[in-house]
Coordinates of C-alpha atoms (C1' of nucleotides) in Angstrom, one line a residue:
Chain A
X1153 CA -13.2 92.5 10.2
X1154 CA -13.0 92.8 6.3
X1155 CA -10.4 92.8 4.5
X1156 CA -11.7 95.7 2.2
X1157 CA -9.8 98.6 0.8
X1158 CA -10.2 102.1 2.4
X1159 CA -12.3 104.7 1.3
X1160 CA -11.4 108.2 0.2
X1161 CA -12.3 109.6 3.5
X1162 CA -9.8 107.3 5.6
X1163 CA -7.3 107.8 3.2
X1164 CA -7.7 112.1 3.3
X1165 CA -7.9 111.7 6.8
X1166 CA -4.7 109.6 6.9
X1167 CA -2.7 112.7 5.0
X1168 CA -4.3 115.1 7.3
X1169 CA -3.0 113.0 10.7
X1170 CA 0.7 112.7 9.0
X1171 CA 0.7 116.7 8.0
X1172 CA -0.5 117.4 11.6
X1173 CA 1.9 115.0 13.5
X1174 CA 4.8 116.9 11.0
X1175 CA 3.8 120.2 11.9
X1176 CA 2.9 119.8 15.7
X1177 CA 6.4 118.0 16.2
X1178 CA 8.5 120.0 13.4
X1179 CA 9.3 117.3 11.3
X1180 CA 10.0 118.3 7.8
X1181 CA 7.5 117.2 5.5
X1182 CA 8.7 117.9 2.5
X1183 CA 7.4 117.5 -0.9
X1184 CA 9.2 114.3 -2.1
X1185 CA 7.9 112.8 1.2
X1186 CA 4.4 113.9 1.5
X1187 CA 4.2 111.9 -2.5
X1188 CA 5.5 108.8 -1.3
X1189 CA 3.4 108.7 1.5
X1190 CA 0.3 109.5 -0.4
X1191 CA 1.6 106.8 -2.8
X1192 CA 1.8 104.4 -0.7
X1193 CA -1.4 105.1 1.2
X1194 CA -3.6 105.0 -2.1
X1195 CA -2.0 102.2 -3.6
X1196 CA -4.2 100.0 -1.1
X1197 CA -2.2 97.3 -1.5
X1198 CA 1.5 96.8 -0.5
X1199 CA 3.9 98.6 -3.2
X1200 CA 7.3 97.9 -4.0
X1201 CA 10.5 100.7 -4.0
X1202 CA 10.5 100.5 -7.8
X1203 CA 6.9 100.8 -8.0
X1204 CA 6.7 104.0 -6.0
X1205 CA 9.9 104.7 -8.1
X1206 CA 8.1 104.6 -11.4
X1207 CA 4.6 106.2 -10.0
X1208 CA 6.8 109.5 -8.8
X1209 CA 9.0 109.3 -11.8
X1210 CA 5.1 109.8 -13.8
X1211 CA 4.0 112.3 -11.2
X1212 CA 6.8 114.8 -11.7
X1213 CA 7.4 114.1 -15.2
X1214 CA 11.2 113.7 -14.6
X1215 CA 13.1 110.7 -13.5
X1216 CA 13.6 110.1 -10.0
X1217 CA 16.3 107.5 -9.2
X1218 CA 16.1 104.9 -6.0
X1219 CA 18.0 107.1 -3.4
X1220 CA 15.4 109.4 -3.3
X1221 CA 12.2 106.8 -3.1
X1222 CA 14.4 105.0 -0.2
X1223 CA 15.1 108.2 1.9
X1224 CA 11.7 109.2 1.8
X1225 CA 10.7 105.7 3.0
X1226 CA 13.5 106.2 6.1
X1227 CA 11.7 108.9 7.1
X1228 CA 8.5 107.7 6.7
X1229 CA 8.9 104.7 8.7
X1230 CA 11.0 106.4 11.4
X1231 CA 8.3 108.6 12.4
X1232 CA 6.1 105.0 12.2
X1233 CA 3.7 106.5 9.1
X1234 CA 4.8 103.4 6.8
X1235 CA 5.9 100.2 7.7
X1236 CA 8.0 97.8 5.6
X1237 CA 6.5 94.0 5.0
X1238 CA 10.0 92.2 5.4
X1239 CA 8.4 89.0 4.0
X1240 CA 7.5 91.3 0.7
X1241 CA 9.6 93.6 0.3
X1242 CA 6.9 95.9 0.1
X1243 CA 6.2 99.2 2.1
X1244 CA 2.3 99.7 3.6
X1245 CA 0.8 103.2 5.1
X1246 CA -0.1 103.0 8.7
X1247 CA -3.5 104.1 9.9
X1248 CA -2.6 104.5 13.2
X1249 CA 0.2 107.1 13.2
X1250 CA 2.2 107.4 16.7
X1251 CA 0.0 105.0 18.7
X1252 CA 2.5 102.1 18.1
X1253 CA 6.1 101.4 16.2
X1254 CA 5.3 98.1 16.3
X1255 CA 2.3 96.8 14.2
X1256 CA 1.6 93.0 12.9
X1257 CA -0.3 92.2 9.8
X1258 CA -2.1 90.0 7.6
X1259 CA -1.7 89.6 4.0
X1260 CA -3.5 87.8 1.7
X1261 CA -1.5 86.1 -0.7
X1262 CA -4.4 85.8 -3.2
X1263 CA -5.7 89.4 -3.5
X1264 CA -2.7 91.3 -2.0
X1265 CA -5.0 93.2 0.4
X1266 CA -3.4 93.8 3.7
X1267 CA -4.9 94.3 7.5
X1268 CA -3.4 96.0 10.3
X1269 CA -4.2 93.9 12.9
X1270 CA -2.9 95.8 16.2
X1271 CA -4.2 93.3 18.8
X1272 CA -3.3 94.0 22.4
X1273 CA -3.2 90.8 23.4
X1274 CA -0.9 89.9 20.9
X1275 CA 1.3 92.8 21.8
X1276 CA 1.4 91.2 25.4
X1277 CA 1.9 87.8 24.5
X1278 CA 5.2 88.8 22.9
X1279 CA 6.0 91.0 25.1
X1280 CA 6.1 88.1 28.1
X1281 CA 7.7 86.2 25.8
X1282 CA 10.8 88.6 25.5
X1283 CA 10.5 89.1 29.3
X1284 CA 10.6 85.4 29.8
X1285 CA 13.3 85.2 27.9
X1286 CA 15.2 88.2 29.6
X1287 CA 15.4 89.9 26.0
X1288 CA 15.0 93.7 25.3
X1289 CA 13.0 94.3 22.2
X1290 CA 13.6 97.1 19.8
X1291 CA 11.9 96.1 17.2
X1292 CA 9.4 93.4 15.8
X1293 CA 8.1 91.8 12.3
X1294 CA 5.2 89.9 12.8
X1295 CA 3.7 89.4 9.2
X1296 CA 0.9 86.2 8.8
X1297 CA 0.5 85.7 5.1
X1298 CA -2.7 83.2 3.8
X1299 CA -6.1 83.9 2.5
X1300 CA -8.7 86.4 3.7
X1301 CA -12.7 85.3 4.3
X1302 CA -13.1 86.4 0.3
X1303 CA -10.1 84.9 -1.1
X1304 CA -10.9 81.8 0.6
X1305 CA -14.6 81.4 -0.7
X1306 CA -13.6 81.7 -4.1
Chain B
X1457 CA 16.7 81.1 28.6
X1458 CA 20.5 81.8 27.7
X1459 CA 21.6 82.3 24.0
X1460 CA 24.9 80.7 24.2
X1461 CA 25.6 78.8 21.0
X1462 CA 24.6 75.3 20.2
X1463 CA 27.3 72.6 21.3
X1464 CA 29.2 70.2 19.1
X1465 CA 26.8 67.4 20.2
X1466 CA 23.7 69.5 19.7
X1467 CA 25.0 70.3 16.3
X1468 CA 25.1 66.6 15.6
X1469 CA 22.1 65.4 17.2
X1470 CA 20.7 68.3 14.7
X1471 CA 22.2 66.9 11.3
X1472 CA 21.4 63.1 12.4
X1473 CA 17.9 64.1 12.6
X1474 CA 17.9 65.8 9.7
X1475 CA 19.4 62.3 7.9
X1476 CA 16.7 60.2 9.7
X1477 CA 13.7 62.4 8.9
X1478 CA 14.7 62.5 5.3
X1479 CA 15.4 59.4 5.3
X1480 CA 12.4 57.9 6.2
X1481 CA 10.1 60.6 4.0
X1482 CA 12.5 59.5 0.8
X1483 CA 13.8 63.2 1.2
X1484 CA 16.4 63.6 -1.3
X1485 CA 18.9 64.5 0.8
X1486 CA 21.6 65.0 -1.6
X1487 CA 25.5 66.4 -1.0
X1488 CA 25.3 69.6 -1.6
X1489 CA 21.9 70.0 0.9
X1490 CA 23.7 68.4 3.2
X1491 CA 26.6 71.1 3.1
X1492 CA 24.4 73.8 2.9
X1493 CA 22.2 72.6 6.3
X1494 CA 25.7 72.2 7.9
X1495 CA 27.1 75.1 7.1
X1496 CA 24.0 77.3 8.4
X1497 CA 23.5 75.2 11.3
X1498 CA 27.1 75.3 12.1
X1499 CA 27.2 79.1 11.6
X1500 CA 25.6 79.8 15.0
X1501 CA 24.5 82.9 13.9
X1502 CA 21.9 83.8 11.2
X1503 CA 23.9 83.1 8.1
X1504 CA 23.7 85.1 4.4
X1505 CA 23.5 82.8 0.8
X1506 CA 26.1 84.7 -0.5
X1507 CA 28.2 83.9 2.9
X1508 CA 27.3 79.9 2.0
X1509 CA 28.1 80.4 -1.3
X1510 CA 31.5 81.3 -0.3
X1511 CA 31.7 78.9 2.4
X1512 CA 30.8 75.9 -0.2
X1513 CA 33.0 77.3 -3.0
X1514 CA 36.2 76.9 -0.7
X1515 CA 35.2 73.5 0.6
X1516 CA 34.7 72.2 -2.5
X1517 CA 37.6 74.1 -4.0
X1518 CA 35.7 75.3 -6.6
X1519 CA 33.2 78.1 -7.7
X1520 CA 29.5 77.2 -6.8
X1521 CA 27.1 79.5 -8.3
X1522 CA 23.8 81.5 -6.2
X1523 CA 21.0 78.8 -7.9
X1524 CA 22.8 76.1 -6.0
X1525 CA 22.8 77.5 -3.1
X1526 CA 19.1 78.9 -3.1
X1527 CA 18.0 75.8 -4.3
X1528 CA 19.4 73.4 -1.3
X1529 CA 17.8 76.6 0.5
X1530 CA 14.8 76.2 -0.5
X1531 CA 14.7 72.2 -0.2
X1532 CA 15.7 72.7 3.2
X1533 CA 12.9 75.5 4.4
X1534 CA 10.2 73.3 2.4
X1535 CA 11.3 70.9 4.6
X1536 CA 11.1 72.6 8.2
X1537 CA 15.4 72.1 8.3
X1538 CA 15.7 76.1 7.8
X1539 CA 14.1 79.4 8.6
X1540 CA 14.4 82.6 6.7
X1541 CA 14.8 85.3 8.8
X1542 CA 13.3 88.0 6.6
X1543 CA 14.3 90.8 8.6
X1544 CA 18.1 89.9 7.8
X1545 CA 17.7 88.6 5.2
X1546 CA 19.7 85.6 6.6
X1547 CA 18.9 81.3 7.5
X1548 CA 19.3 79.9 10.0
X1549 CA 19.1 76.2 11.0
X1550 CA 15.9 75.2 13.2
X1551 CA 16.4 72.1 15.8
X1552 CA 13.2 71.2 15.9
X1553 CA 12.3 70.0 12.5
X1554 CA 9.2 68.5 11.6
X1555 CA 7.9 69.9 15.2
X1556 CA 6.1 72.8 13.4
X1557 CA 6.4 74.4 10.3
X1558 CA 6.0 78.3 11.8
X1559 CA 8.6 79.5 14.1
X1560 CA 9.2 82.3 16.4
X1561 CA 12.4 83.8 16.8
X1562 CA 14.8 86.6 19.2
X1563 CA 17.5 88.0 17.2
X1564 CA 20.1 90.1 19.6
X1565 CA 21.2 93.2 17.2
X1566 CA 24.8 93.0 18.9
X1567 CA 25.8 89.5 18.8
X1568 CA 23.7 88.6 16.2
X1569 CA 22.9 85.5 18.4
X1570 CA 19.3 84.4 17.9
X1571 CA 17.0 81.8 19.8
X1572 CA 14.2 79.8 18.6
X1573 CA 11.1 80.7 20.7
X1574 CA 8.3 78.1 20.4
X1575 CA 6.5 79.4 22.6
X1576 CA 2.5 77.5 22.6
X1577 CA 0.4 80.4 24.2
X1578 CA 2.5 82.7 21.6
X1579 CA 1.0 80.6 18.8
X1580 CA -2.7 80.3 20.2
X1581 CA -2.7 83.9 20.5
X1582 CA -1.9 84.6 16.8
X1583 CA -3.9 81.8 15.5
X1584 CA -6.7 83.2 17.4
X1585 CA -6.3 86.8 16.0
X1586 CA -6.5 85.0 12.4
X1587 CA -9.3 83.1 13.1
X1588 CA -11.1 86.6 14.6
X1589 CA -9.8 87.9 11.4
X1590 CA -11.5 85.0 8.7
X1591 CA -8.0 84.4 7.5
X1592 CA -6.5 81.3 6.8
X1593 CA -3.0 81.2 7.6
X1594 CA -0.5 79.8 5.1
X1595 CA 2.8 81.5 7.0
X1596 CA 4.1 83.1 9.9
X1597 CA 7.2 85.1 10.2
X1598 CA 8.1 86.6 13.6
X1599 CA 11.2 88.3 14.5
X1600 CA 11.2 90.2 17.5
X1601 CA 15.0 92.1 17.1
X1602 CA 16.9 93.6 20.5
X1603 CA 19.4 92.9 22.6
X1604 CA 19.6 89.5 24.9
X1605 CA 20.5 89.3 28.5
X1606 CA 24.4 89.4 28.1
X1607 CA 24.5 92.2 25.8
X1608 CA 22.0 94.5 27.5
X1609 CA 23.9 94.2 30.5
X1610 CA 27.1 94.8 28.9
Chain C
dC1048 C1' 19.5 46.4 -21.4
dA1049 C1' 18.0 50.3 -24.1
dT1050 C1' 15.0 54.3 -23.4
dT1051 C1' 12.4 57.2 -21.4
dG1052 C1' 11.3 60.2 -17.6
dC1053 C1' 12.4 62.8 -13.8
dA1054 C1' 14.9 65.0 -10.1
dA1055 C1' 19.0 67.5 -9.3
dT1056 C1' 22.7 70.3 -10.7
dG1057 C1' 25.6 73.3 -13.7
dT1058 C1' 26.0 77.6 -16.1
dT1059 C1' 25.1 82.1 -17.9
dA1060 C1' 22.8 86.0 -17.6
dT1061 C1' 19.9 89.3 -15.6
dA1062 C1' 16.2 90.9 -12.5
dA1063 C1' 15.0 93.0 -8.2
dC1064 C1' 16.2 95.4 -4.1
dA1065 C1' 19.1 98.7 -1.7
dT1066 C1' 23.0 101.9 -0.4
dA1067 C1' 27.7 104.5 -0.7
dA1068 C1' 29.7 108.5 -1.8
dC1069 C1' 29.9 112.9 -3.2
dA1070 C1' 27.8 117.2 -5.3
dT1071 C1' 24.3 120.6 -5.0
dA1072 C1' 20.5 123.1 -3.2
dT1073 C1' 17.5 124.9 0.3
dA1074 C1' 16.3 126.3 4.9
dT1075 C1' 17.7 127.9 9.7
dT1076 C1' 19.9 130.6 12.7
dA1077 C1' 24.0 132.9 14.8
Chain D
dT169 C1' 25.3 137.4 5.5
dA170 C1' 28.1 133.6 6.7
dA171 C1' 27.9 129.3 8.8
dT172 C1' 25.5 125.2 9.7
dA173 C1' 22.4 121.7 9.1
dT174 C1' 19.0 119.3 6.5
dA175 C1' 17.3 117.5 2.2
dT176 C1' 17.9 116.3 -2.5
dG177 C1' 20.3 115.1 -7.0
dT178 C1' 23.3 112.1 -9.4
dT179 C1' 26.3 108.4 -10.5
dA180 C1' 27.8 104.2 -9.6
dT181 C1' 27.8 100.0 -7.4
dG182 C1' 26.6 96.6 -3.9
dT183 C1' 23.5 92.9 -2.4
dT184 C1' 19.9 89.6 -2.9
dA185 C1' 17.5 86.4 -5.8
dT186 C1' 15.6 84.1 -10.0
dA187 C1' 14.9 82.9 -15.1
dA188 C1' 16.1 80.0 -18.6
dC189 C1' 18.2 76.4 -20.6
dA190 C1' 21.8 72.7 -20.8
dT191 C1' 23.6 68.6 -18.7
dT192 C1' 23.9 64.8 -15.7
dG193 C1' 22.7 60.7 -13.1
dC194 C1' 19.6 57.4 -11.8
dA195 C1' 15.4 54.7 -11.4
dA196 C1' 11.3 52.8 -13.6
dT197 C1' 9.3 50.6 -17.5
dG198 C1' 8.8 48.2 -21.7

DNA sequence: CATTGCAATGTTATAACATAACATATATTA
DNA sequence: TAATATATGTTATGTTATAACATTGCAATG
């Protein structure tokens, strides 16, 4: 699996799942949210608050100030669209809307690029582990930063 | 596994080692690291800098500012002494230094209580979805967030 | 035993990330 | 249409973290 950036057609089909999921479940998809998301989805790369402050703030031609970047993230990531990269601070679309809340990435430190990686046994494996442990999960970060195969051949 | 807090001796064993180890690596452990390490290993919970920064400023009985607190902070996570619980934003003392530089951890959402969980099959698993991945890992973070046995069942 | 170098700390200021609180607007529905 | 709920605008501020440069203390070297 490659660590390359997605093409126009995964990220038009991406919008189209995230309208779809809104409308089929009546979740308002408003305006201000629908341009974060696409934001975020085409940067390719994780982006920051301020960043997606800034881009909007060029889109609309008007400032926009932070509460309104950070709402639209809320709702984004509640309805599992976007996730947040704790270990960043940095906000990533997700490519597999509604199958999962929980998703575990790679990022490459050098180039930035990112990977999904939503591996089932992995799920598992954590999820025995909370078992064993007699723990309840609501929610989990797993976020493995390094090199990807092209960073690391440079 | 329980997570009841550490005990007094447990707490000791836990700074003693931290004394050896940097002792024999000619690990500057210096005062003020030392206070930090105590006071987030004494915490019991997962601990903010600003809260240290408080916490040192009335030991010492006098105002300590955040670069001396971030930098012990960072001495001590170079070291393996501390995690970073990105999630929280919080540290939290690890008691198995030198052991492993990645580490796993429960954090209960009501107590705020968290547990260490080094669990081997947990780390194949990940290092083998890298490795299936090309990517070269430099840093884990894992936080699995809910509610531990006591609280769920309160 | 100066002096030079280095690691650690002090200090001031500010950058980066995020939310509280309240006002206004827009949509929904009784 | 009034009442309610949902979303957004706006101002201010809270929280988390670092840059930059000055100072100190101590160990190594000449």
């Amino acid at each position: 699996m490659s660590m390359k950036s997605k093409s126009t057609s995964e990220l038009k089909a991406s919008i189209h799942r995230v309208e779809e999921i809104c409308k089929s479940n009546k979740l308002g998809l408003t305006e201000i949210r629908k341009q974060v998301f696409e934001i975020i989805v085409k940067n390719n790369k994780p982006i920051k608050a301020y960043e997606i402050l800034d881009t909007i703030s060029n889109i609309n031609n008007k400032p926009s100030h932070p509460p309104t970047v950070y709402r639209a993230i809320d709702f984004l990531i509640e309805n599992g669209f976007v996730h947040k990269l704790n270990s960043i601070n940095s906000f990533v679309g997700c490519f597999h809307p509604k199958a999962h809340k929980e998703c575990y990435f790679l990022i490459c430190k050098k180039c930035n690029i990112y990977q999904e990686c939503c591996d089932d046994s992995l799920k598992d494996r954590i999820s025995k582990t909370a078992i064993h442990n007699n723990f309840v999960i609501s929610n989990t970060t797993l976020e493995i930063e390094g090199h990807c195969l092209d960073c690391s051949q440079k």
